[in-house]
Amino acid sequence: MTIRYSALDAIEAVLPVADRFPTLGPLPKASDHFGENVFHLTAMRDYLSESAYLEMQAAIQHGQTVSGQTAEAVAEGLLKWATDRGATHFTHWFQPLTGGVAEKHDSFYKPAIVPGELGIEAFSAAELLQREPDASSFPHGGMRGTEAARGYTLWDPSSPAFLLETRNGRTLHLPAVFVSYTGEALDHKAPLLRSIERLNVAATAVCHYFDPEVRRVAATLGWEQEYFVVDKKLYNARPDLVLTGRTLLGAPSPRGQQFEDHYFAAIPERIQHFMVDFEREAGRVGIPITTRHNEVAPGQYECAPMFEELNPAVDHNLLLMDVMQRVADRHDLRVLFHEKPFAGVNGSGKHNNWSLATNKGKNLLSPGKDPGTNLQFLTFFVNVLQALNRHEAVLRAAIATAGNEHRLGANEAPPAIISAFTGSHLEEVLHRFVQHGPTSVAAATDDRELGIRGIAPLALDATDRNRTSPFPFTGNKFEFRAVGGGASCSPAMTALNVMVADQLVAFKVAVDGRVERGATIEEALVAELRVQAADALRIVFNGDNYSADWYAEAGRRGLSRHATTPQALAPLATAEVRDLYARHGIFSARELDARLHIQLETYIKVLDLEARTLDQLLDSHVYPAVNAYLDGQQAQALRFADLGMTDAADHVKARLGHVFGLLRETQELEHRLHLETEAAHHLPTPAAVADAFAETVKPLGEEIRRRVDQLELLVEDGQWHLPKYRELLFLR
Ligand code: ADP
Ligand code: MG
């Protein structure tokens, strides 16, 4: 029996939900367990002295550094809090440039050195503040050699510590940044924190034109996470899913997403069990998930939290991906976060809803009733658009990965061209503002009578939706929709923060200049905003971003239209982008080069892995299945010939010829895949290697796939080894 058939048998044997979860018991409220494994301010109040508590509060709410004395008190409080809850180990939890998270557990228990003595549980400020992993074993892009390997993780007190548990133990996790001996960032959190601070300083300064009492401006993030769920046994029978996260082969299922019957459909029972479980686990570590639903593709779902400040929101997304996979395991399921696990149906993105909030709780992107005369709103709205307009290539580079390449531009996800959607009303506001300065523009937001008895009138939003835009304004926030499903939010958010900070700094210089030359602040703001808005309109596009017209129009507007990852990454090597990152102290030229290098290397490694996995799939799964089928057909042709049934024999022979032809073509293409992969690796620079993989190796893989997917449909079902799309997408 094929591995596929045994997996299918095993699914049949899965106990019905009612037997696996026999008693329902009393159901807890979310508030009963929310945050119970988090060292949040309320827990700190019980475990810290008054002064330590206040210092931690300032660290969390104002990004202040924690003093050595307080660190001592926090370490003591944390040890007590964690061990009271059964934790035996602690770890710095950091975000190396692999894009995932890393941890190394150390025990609180310190065995005694003196013979015959017993050890004790202890945790020092030094252990809390700083750890030293081997930096050369993580991606460093040449910033560390194996002989100069020192790297440090440093505790980030602004993101709360939490306990992660397995059935038999708990570990205290301390969010941390990861830097080299020379102080260069080796992770995604250090630059994010720097960018958050730059944005805070720049935005607070601009806020002072309107309200001198604003102390701090925080970027906020609410991500929406799309994902697929497949049965674990089927997953395990697909080496391509296990090794690369996506299917490299697989004929389309006749039923796909054409009935548009999956989006928001009733959630399947087995999946809802999984959702309820992972949401509870997420809640216990403080991730405020609020939304769950079926997504467009069969087997695809989404969840979203209440938005939070950017740094904890990014941490929470990474933590959630980890929690989801652990919980899925208990349900014999597997979560796929890959941007494009299946050809022919939608891929998965991670929409990043982003806004700016003052310490007084005001959302700076809230348009209010009359955006056309709301100078504070217009200031931030126009400056974000202008930041995008000036630095679109930077944002495009921040989402360029091998996985996302399948999604961007594939008429289901935002295209690979960055533009912003404002809706027609705000576009009109911008045009009028450029021409006349502040002007009220009426919006069609009056309630609309539906004329259905018993149904309240429709309360209209100011803008309709545009699902084709990568960067739509959605009422009081921007939604960056082009981030990959498996990616960390951090690189995209760092880029966005820096772009906006840079623009706000330039804006303030220009406004202050006008004031020095005699304008009032209001005159200066209006005059400068009119100039910036006129410019920023280049990036605004409210039409269909999937259309060929837009592609041409974007070219006329001079926007980047990079289709491949290496092309999209290339701007990172330009003086303009280097200056931007260096000017704000986010990345030195060396750090940026290292990152570019790592991204190119990762791209090459992913495509190389896919090529080699495809090769193994062909040799050990596809060819044996096709050969077995050919043997059977050949025997049949001979039997027909023996019986004198020439017509029937010819018919089978024709079929044999067709299958054999596809097999030959596949084998020839496979041979070329070997040669081209080899040749690519011999090119002189990573950029050249990456280009060759994008332009030669990847298309060959797709050519092979086209043949094999035809073979899958010809070969007898019982002989095909790899679980089919219909099974992966529909069986649960
Ligand atoms: P939709 O699918 O309609 O775009 P969702 O309700 O799924 O919307 O998600 C919207 C996301 O936007 C949520 O995560 C929400 O918390 C977030 N959000 C709302 N307001 C803000 C804000 N001011 N800043 C950042 N994110 C926000
Ligand atoms: Mg959304």
PDB file of C-alpha atoms in Angstrom, residues 68-298:
ATOM      1  CA  GLY A  68      20.902  47.814  37.772  1.00  0.00           C
ATOM      2  CA  GLN A  69      19.267  47.990  41.186  1.00  0.00           C
ATOM      3  CA  THR A  70      15.811  47.538  39.730  1.00  0.00           C
ATOM      4  CA  ALA A  71      17.019  44.677  37.539  1.00  0.00           C
ATOM      5  CA  GLU A  72      18.143  42.955  40.748  1.00  0.00           C
ATOM      6  CA  ALA A  73      14.657  43.406  42.239  1.00  0.00           C
ATOM      7  CA  VAL A  74      12.953  42.310  39.012  1.00  0.00           C
ATOM      8  CA  ALA A  75      15.106  39.176  38.791  1.00  0.00           C
ATOM      9  CA  GLU A  76      14.133  38.296  42.347  1.00  0.00           C
ATOM     10  CA  GLY A  77      10.438  38.983  41.702  1.00  0.00           C
ATOM     11  CA  LEU A  78      10.494  37.055  38.433  1.00  0.00           C
ATOM     12  CA  LEU A  79      12.127  34.045  40.060  1.00  0.00           C
ATOM     13  CA  LYS A  80       9.456  33.952  42.738  1.00  0.00           C
ATOM     14  CA  TRP A  81       6.609  34.521  40.272  1.00  0.00           C
ATOM     15  CA  ALA A  82       7.912  31.888  37.830  1.00  0.00           C
ATOM     16  CA  THR A  83       8.780  29.222  40.415  1.00  0.00           C
ATOM     17  CA  ASP A  84       5.437  29.782  42.188  1.00  0.00           C
ATOM     18  CA  ARG A  85       3.970  28.670  38.866  1.00  0.00           C
ATOM     19  CA  GLY A  86       6.212  25.630  38.472  1.00  0.00           C
ATOM     20  CA  ALA A  87       8.810  27.074  36.098  1.00  0.00           C
ATOM     21  CA  THR A  88      12.189  25.364  36.294  1.00  0.00           C
ATOM     22  CA  HIS A  89      14.031  27.124  33.478  1.00  0.00           C
ATOM     23  CA  PHE A  90      14.409  30.534  31.895  1.00  0.00           C
ATOM     24  CA  THR A  91      15.473  31.674  28.456  1.00  0.00           C
ATOM     25  CA  HIS A  92      16.075  34.830  26.513  1.00  0.00           C
ATOM     26  CA  TRP A  93      13.648  34.653  23.602  1.00  0.00           C
ATOM     27  CA  PHE A  94      14.983  36.427  20.537  1.00  0.00           C
ATOM     28  CA  GLN A  95      14.458  36.889  16.824  1.00  0.00           C
ATOM     29  CA  PRO A  96      17.524  35.991  14.758  1.00  0.00           C
ATOM     30  CA  LEU A  97      17.645  36.745  11.053  1.00  0.00           C
ATOM     31  CA  THR A  98      16.207  33.332  10.242  1.00  0.00           C
ATOM     32  CA  GLY A  99      12.855  35.127  10.587  1.00  0.00           C
ATOM     33  CA  GLY A 100      11.740  32.851  13.421  1.00  0.00           C
ATOM     34  CA  VAL A 101      12.468  32.818  17.144  1.00  0.00           C
ATOM     35  CA  ALA A 102      15.327  31.287  19.132  1.00  0.00           C
ATOM     36  CA  GLU A 103      15.714  30.181  22.742  1.00  0.00           C
ATOM     37  CA  LYS A 104      18.222  28.416  24.953  1.00  0.00           C
ATOM     38  CA  HIS A 105      16.901  27.198  28.292  1.00  0.00           C
ATOM     39  CA  ASP A 106      18.935  27.422  31.511  1.00  0.00           C
ATOM     40  CA  SER A 107      17.742  26.027  34.811  1.00  0.00           C
ATOM     41  CA  PHE A 108      17.010  28.193  37.844  1.00  0.00           C
ATOM     42  CA  TYR A 109      18.398  25.373  39.954  1.00  0.00           C
ATOM     43  CA  LYS A 110      22.085  25.871  40.604  1.00  0.00           C
ATOM     44  CA  PRO A 111      23.660  22.637  41.894  1.00  0.00           C
ATOM     45  CA  ALA A 112      26.117  23.167  44.757  1.00  0.00           C
ATOM     46  CA  ILE A 113      29.813  23.077  44.017  1.00  0.00           C
ATOM     47  CA  VAL A 114      30.752  21.917  47.528  1.00  0.00           C
ATOM     48  CA  PRO A 115      30.461  18.103  47.749  1.00  0.00           C
ATOM     49  CA  GLY A 116      27.593  16.964  49.924  1.00  0.00           C
ATOM     50  CA  GLU A 117      25.790  20.325  49.786  1.00  0.00           C
ATOM     51  CA  LEU A 118      22.494  20.842  47.977  1.00  0.00           C
ATOM     52  CA  GLY A 119      21.899  23.553  45.402  1.00  0.00           C
ATOM     53  CA  ILE A 120      19.265  26.288  45.312  1.00  0.00           C
ATOM     54  CA  GLU A 121      16.996  28.025  42.818  1.00  0.00           C
ATOM     55  CA  ALA A 122      18.512  31.396  41.913  1.00  0.00           C
ATOM     56  CA  PHE A 123      18.215  34.011  39.209  1.00  0.00           C
ATOM     57  CA  SER A 124      20.485  37.058  39.098  1.00  0.00           C
ATOM     58  CA  ALA A 125      20.171  40.474  37.469  1.00  0.00           C
ATOM     59  CA  ALA A 126      23.115  39.502  35.269  1.00  0.00           C
ATOM     60  CA  GLU A 127      21.166  36.482  34.001  1.00  0.00           C
ATOM     61  CA  LEU A 128      18.083  38.578  33.427  1.00  0.00           C
ATOM     62  CA  LEU A 129      19.893  41.352  31.575  1.00  0.00           C
ATOM     63  CA  GLN A 130      22.315  39.565  29.298  1.00  0.00           C
ATOM     64  CA  ARG A 131      23.084  36.134  27.824  1.00  0.00           C
ATOM     65  CA  GLU A 132      25.674  35.053  25.315  1.00  0.00           C
ATOM     66  CA  PRO A 133      24.673  32.734  22.464  1.00  0.00           C
ATOM     67  CA  ASP A 134      27.157  31.817  19.730  1.00  0.00           C
ATOM     68  CA  ALA A 135      26.490  34.443  17.065  1.00  0.00           C
ATOM     69  CA  SER A 136      28.365  32.652  14.301  1.00  0.00           C
ATOM     70  CA  SER A 137      25.781  29.851  14.266  1.00  0.00           C
ATOM     71  CA  PHE A 138      22.993  32.282  13.323  1.00  0.00           C
ATOM     72  CA  PRO A 139      22.732  34.170  10.030  1.00  0.00           C
ATOM     73  CA  HIS A 140      25.054  37.176  10.348  1.00  0.00           C
ATOM     74  CA  GLY A 141      25.833  38.080   6.741  1.00  0.00           C
ATOM     75  CA  GLY A 142      29.562  38.190   7.382  1.00  0.00           C
ATOM     76  CA  MET A 143      29.356  40.307  10.535  1.00  0.00           C
ATOM     77  CA  ARG A 144      30.700  37.453  12.697  1.00  0.00           C
ATOM     78  CA  GLY A 145      33.363  34.867  11.847  1.00  0.00           C
ATOM     79  CA  THR A 146      33.487  31.454  13.517  1.00  0.00           C
ATOM     80  CA  GLU A 147      36.605  32.709  15.297  1.00  0.00           C
ATOM     81  CA  ALA A 148      34.955  36.037  16.299  1.00  0.00           C
ATOM     82  CA  ALA A 149      31.692  34.566  17.372  1.00  0.00           C
ATOM     83  CA  ARG A 150      30.528  36.583  20.337  1.00  0.00           C
ATOM     84  CA  GLY A 151      26.923  37.687  20.315  1.00  0.00           C
ATOM     85  CA  TYR A 152      24.734  38.906  23.148  1.00  0.00           C
ATOM     86  CA  THR A 153      21.050  38.851  23.883  1.00  0.00           C
ATOM     87  CA  LEU A 154      19.825  41.751  25.996  1.00  0.00           C
ATOM     88  CA  TRP A 155      16.520  41.709  27.867  1.00  0.00           C
ATOM     89  CA  ASP A 156      13.767  43.910  26.387  1.00  0.00           C
ATOM     90  CA  PRO A 157      11.722  45.057  29.419  1.00  0.00           C
ATOM     91  CA  SER A 158       9.125  46.761  27.186  1.00  0.00           C
ATOM     92  CA  SER A 159       7.681  43.416  26.041  1.00  0.00           C
ATOM     93  CA  PRO A 160       6.326  41.287  28.897  1.00  0.00           C
ATOM     94  CA  ALA A 161       7.975  38.079  30.085  1.00  0.00           C
ATOM     95  CA  PHE A 162       5.814  34.957  29.869  1.00  0.00           C
ATOM     96  CA  LEU A 163       5.764  31.253  30.709  1.00  0.00           C
ATOM     97  CA  LEU A 164       5.549  28.633  27.990  1.00  0.00           C
ATOM     98  CA  GLU A 165       4.506  25.193  29.082  1.00  0.00           C
ATOM     99  CA  THR A 166       4.658  21.630  27.940  1.00  0.00           C
ATOM    100  CA  ARG A 167       2.644  18.985  29.781  1.00  0.00           C
ATOM    101  CA  ASN A 168       5.492  18.403  32.201  1.00  0.00           C
ATOM    102  CA  GLY A 169       7.230  21.728  32.687  1.00  0.00           C
ATOM    103  CA  ARG A 170       7.258  25.478  32.350  1.00  0.00           C
ATOM    104  CA  THR A 171       9.913  27.863  31.115  1.00  0.00           C
ATOM    105  CA  LEU A 172      10.181  31.590  31.704  1.00  0.00           C
ATOM    106  CA  HIS A 173      10.623  33.426  28.391  1.00  0.00           C
ATOM    107  CA  LEU A 174      12.254  36.855  28.379  1.00  0.00           C
ATOM    108  CA  PRO A 175      11.942  38.810  25.113  1.00  0.00           C
ATOM    109  CA  ALA A 176      15.398  40.027  24.065  1.00  0.00           C
ATOM    110  CA  VAL A 177      17.382  41.750  21.322  1.00  0.00           C
ATOM    111  CA  PHE A 178      20.366  40.019  19.756  1.00  0.00           C
ATOM    112  CA  VAL A 179      23.526  41.976  18.918  1.00  0.00           C
ATOM    113  CA  SER A 180      27.156  41.201  18.127  1.00  0.00           C
ATOM    114  CA  TYR A 181      30.217  41.886  20.274  1.00  0.00           C
ATOM    115  CA  THR A 182      30.657  45.018  18.167  1.00  0.00           C
ATOM    116  CA  GLY A 183      27.082  46.181  18.877  1.00  0.00           C
ATOM    117  CA  GLU A 184      25.648  45.437  15.444  1.00  0.00           C
ATOM    118  CA  ALA A 185      22.098  44.129  15.272  1.00  0.00           C
ATOM    119  CA  LEU A 186      21.847  40.418  14.478  1.00  0.00           C
ATOM    120  CA  ASP A 187      18.076  40.235  14.797  1.00  0.00           C
ATOM    121  CA  HIS A 188      14.748  41.799  13.800  1.00  0.00           C
ATOM    122  CA  LYS A 189      13.907  43.320  17.181  1.00  0.00           C
ATOM    123  CA  ALA A 190      16.843  45.700  17.687  1.00  0.00           C
ATOM    124  CA  PRO A 191      16.136  47.666  14.466  1.00  0.00           C
ATOM    125  CA  LEU A 192      12.404  47.596  15.182  1.00  0.00           C
ATOM    126  CA  LEU A 193      12.934  49.157  18.615  1.00  0.00           C
ATOM    127  CA  ARG A 194      15.234  51.782  17.122  1.00  0.00           C
ATOM    128  CA  SER A 195      12.658  52.622  14.451  1.00  0.00           C
ATOM    129  CA  ILE A 196       9.847  52.864  17.001  1.00  0.00           C
ATOM    130  CA  GLU A 197      11.900  55.401  18.946  1.00  0.00           C
ATOM    131  CA  ARG A 198      12.804  57.430  15.841  1.00  0.00           C
ATOM    132  CA  LEU A 199       9.170  57.544  14.852  1.00  0.00           C
ATOM    133  CA  ASN A 200       8.163  58.529  18.369  1.00  0.00           C
ATOM    134  CA  VAL A 201      10.590  61.466  18.424  1.00  0.00           C
ATOM    135  CA  ALA A 202       9.658  62.685  14.938  1.00  0.00           C
ATOM    136  CA  ALA A 203       5.897  62.293  15.375  1.00  0.00           C
ATOM    137  CA  THR A 204       5.847  63.827  18.865  1.00  0.00           C
ATOM    138  CA  ALA A 205       7.679  66.896  17.552  1.00  0.00           C
ATOM    139  CA  VAL A 206       5.089  67.329  14.788  1.00  0.00           C
ATOM    140  CA  CYS A 207       2.250  66.713  17.269  1.00  0.00           C
ATOM    141  CA  HIS A 208       3.454  69.728  19.230  1.00  0.00           C
ATOM    142  CA  TYR A 209       2.101  72.019  16.497  1.00  0.00           C
ATOM    143  CA  PHE A 210      -1.335  70.892  17.651  1.00  0.00           C
ATOM    144  CA  ASP A 211      -0.914  69.875  21.277  1.00  0.00           C
ATOM    145  CA  PRO A 212       2.259  70.790  23.198  1.00  0.00           C
ATOM    146  CA  GLU A 213       1.342  68.344  25.950  1.00  0.00           C
ATOM    147  CA  VAL A 214       1.778  65.185  23.900  1.00  0.00           C
ATOM    148  CA  ARG A 215       4.681  63.247  25.418  1.00  0.00           C
ATOM    149  CA  ARG A 216       4.885  60.210  23.226  1.00  0.00           C
ATOM    150  CA  VAL A 217       3.573  58.767  19.961  1.00  0.00           C
ATOM    151  CA  ALA A 218       3.414  54.991  19.597  1.00  0.00           C
ATOM    152  CA  ALA A 219       2.948  53.021  16.411  1.00  0.00           C
ATOM    153  CA  THR A 220       0.162  50.464  16.792  1.00  0.00           C
ATOM    154  CA  LEU A 221      -0.185  47.153  14.979  1.00  0.00           C
ATOM    155  CA  GLY A 222      -3.088  44.782  14.560  1.00  0.00           C
ATOM    156  CA  TRP A 223      -2.075  41.875  12.318  1.00  0.00           C
ATOM    157  CA  GLU A 224      -4.426  39.464  10.603  1.00  0.00           C
ATOM    158  CA  GLN A 225      -2.873  36.013  10.251  1.00  0.00           C
ATOM    159  CA  GLU A 226      -3.980  33.746   7.410  1.00  0.00           C
ATOM    160  CA  TYR A 227      -3.060  30.056   7.542  1.00  0.00           C
ATOM    161  CA  PHE A 228      -3.938  26.612   6.190  1.00  0.00           C
ATOM    162  CA  VAL A 229      -4.605  23.569   8.317  1.00  0.00           C
ATOM    163  CA  VAL A 230      -3.964  20.041   7.033  1.00  0.00           C
ATOM    164  CA  ASP A 231      -4.241  16.655   8.643  1.00  0.00           C
ATOM    165  CA  LYS A 232      -0.868  15.668  10.100  1.00  0.00           C
ATOM    166  CA  LYS A 233      -0.827  12.206   8.545  1.00  0.00           C
ATOM    167  CA  LEU A 234      -1.350  13.588   5.060  1.00  0.00           C
ATOM    168  CA  TYR A 235       1.219  16.278   5.777  1.00  0.00           C
ATOM    169  CA  ASN A 236       3.772  13.689   6.842  1.00  0.00           C
ATOM    170  CA  ALA A 237       3.224  11.821   3.587  1.00  0.00           C
ATOM    171  CA  ARG A 238       4.241  14.951   1.592  1.00  0.00           C
ATOM    172  CA  PRO A 239       8.028  15.417   1.855  1.00  0.00           C
ATOM    173  CA  ASP A 240       7.700  18.737   0.022  1.00  0.00           C
ATOM    174  CA  LEU A 241       5.381  20.156   2.689  1.00  0.00           C
ATOM    175  CA  VAL A 242       7.574  18.823   5.480  1.00  0.00           C
ATOM    176  CA  LEU A 243      10.810  20.172   4.015  1.00  0.00           C
ATOM    177  CA  THR A 244       9.806  23.314   2.119  1.00  0.00           C
ATOM    178  CA  GLY A 245       6.404  24.288   3.558  1.00  0.00           C
ATOM    179  CA  ARG A 246       4.719  24.176   0.163  1.00  0.00           C
ATOM    180  CA  THR A 247       3.622  21.599  -2.377  1.00  0.00           C
ATOM    181  CA  LEU A 248       6.017  21.446  -5.317  1.00  0.00           C
ATOM    182  CA  LEU A 249       3.698  19.099  -7.208  1.00  0.00           C
ATOM    183  CA  GLY A 250      -0.018  18.407  -7.231  1.00  0.00           C
ATOM    184  CA  ALA A 251      -2.741  18.488  -9.843  1.00  0.00           C
ATOM    185  CA  PRO A 252      -5.546  20.924  -9.080  1.00  0.00           C
ATOM    186  CA  SER A 253      -8.584  19.480  -7.367  1.00  0.00           C
ATOM    187  CA  PRO A 254     -11.690  19.825  -9.569  1.00  0.00           C
ATOM    188  CA  ARG A 255     -13.324  21.507  -6.612  1.00  0.00           C
ATOM    189  CA  GLY A 256     -11.198  24.389  -5.477  1.00  0.00           C
ATOM    190  CA  GLN A 257     -12.430  27.814  -4.419  1.00  0.00           C
ATOM    191  CA  GLN A 258     -14.642  28.421  -7.480  1.00  0.00           C
ATOM    192  CA  PHE A 259     -17.906  28.215  -5.522  1.00  0.00           C
ATOM    193  CA  GLU A 260     -16.736  30.988  -3.196  1.00  0.00           C
ATOM    194  CA  ASP A 261     -18.282  28.877  -0.479  1.00  0.00           C
ATOM    195  CA  HIS A 262     -15.433  28.741   2.003  1.00  0.00           C
ATOM    196  CA  TYR A 263     -14.923  32.387   3.010  1.00  0.00           C
ATOM    197  CA  PHE A 264     -16.833  32.980   6.275  1.00  0.00           C
ATOM    198  CA  ALA A 265     -18.507  29.567   5.977  1.00  0.00           C
ATOM    199  CA  ALA A 266     -19.368  27.639   9.138  1.00  0.00           C
ATOM    200  CA  ILE A 267     -16.082  26.537  10.682  1.00  0.00           C
ATOM    201  CA  PRO A 268     -15.585  22.741  10.513  1.00  0.00           C
ATOM    202  CA  GLU A 269     -15.924  21.067  13.920  1.00  0.00           C
ATOM    203  CA  ARG A 270     -12.422  19.602  14.057  1.00  0.00           C
ATOM    204  CA  ILE A 271     -10.904  22.971  13.115  1.00  0.00           C
ATOM    205  CA  GLN A 272     -13.004  24.884  15.609  1.00  0.00           C
ATOM    206  CA  HIS A 273     -11.778  22.550  18.352  1.00  0.00           C
ATOM    207  CA  PHE A 274      -8.276  23.457  17.345  1.00  0.00           C
ATOM    208  CA  MET A 275      -9.093  27.182  17.225  1.00  0.00           C
ATOM    209  CA  VAL A 276     -10.725  27.245  20.644  1.00  0.00           C
ATOM    210  CA  ASP A 277      -7.718  25.426  22.069  1.00  0.00           C
ATOM    211  CA  PHE A 278      -5.043  27.616  20.536  1.00  0.00           C
ATOM    212  CA  GLU A 279      -6.950  30.802  21.321  1.00  0.00           C
ATOM    213  CA  ARG A 280      -7.096  29.740  24.956  1.00  0.00           C
ATOM    214  CA  GLU A 281      -3.371  28.995  24.998  1.00  0.00           C
ATOM    215  CA  ALA A 282      -2.719  32.317  23.235  1.00  0.00           C
ATOM    216  CA  GLY A 283      -4.857  34.121  25.808  1.00  0.00           C
ATOM    217  CA  ARG A 284      -2.943  32.600  28.679  1.00  0.00           C
ATOM    218  CA  VAL A 285       0.296  34.113  27.314  1.00  0.00           C
ATOM    219  CA  GLY A 286      -1.468  37.429  26.762  1.00  0.00           C
ATOM    220  CA  ILE A 287      -2.174  37.401  23.011  1.00  0.00           C
ATOM    221  CA  PRO A 288      -5.550  39.130  22.596  1.00  0.00           C
ATOM    222  CA  ILE A 289      -7.062  37.097  19.711  1.00  0.00           C
ATOM    223  CA  THR A 290     -10.557  38.383  18.969  1.00  0.00           C
ATOM    224  CA  THR A 291     -11.458  37.204  15.472  1.00  0.00           C
ATOM    225  CA  ARG A 292     -11.630  33.808  13.743  1.00  0.00           C
ATOM    226  CA  HIS A 293     -13.040  32.833  10.373  1.00  0.00           C
ATOM    227  CA  ASN A 294     -12.736  30.658   7.289  1.00  0.00           C
ATOM    228  CA  GLU A 295     -10.673  32.256   4.530  1.00  0.00           C
ATOM    229  CA  VAL A 296     -11.184  32.088   0.760  1.00  0.00           C
ATOM    230  CA  ALA A 297      -9.336  28.867  -0.084  1.00  0.00           C
ATOM    231  CA  PRO A 298     -10.573  25.483   1.127  1.00  0.00           C
TER     232      PRO A 298
END
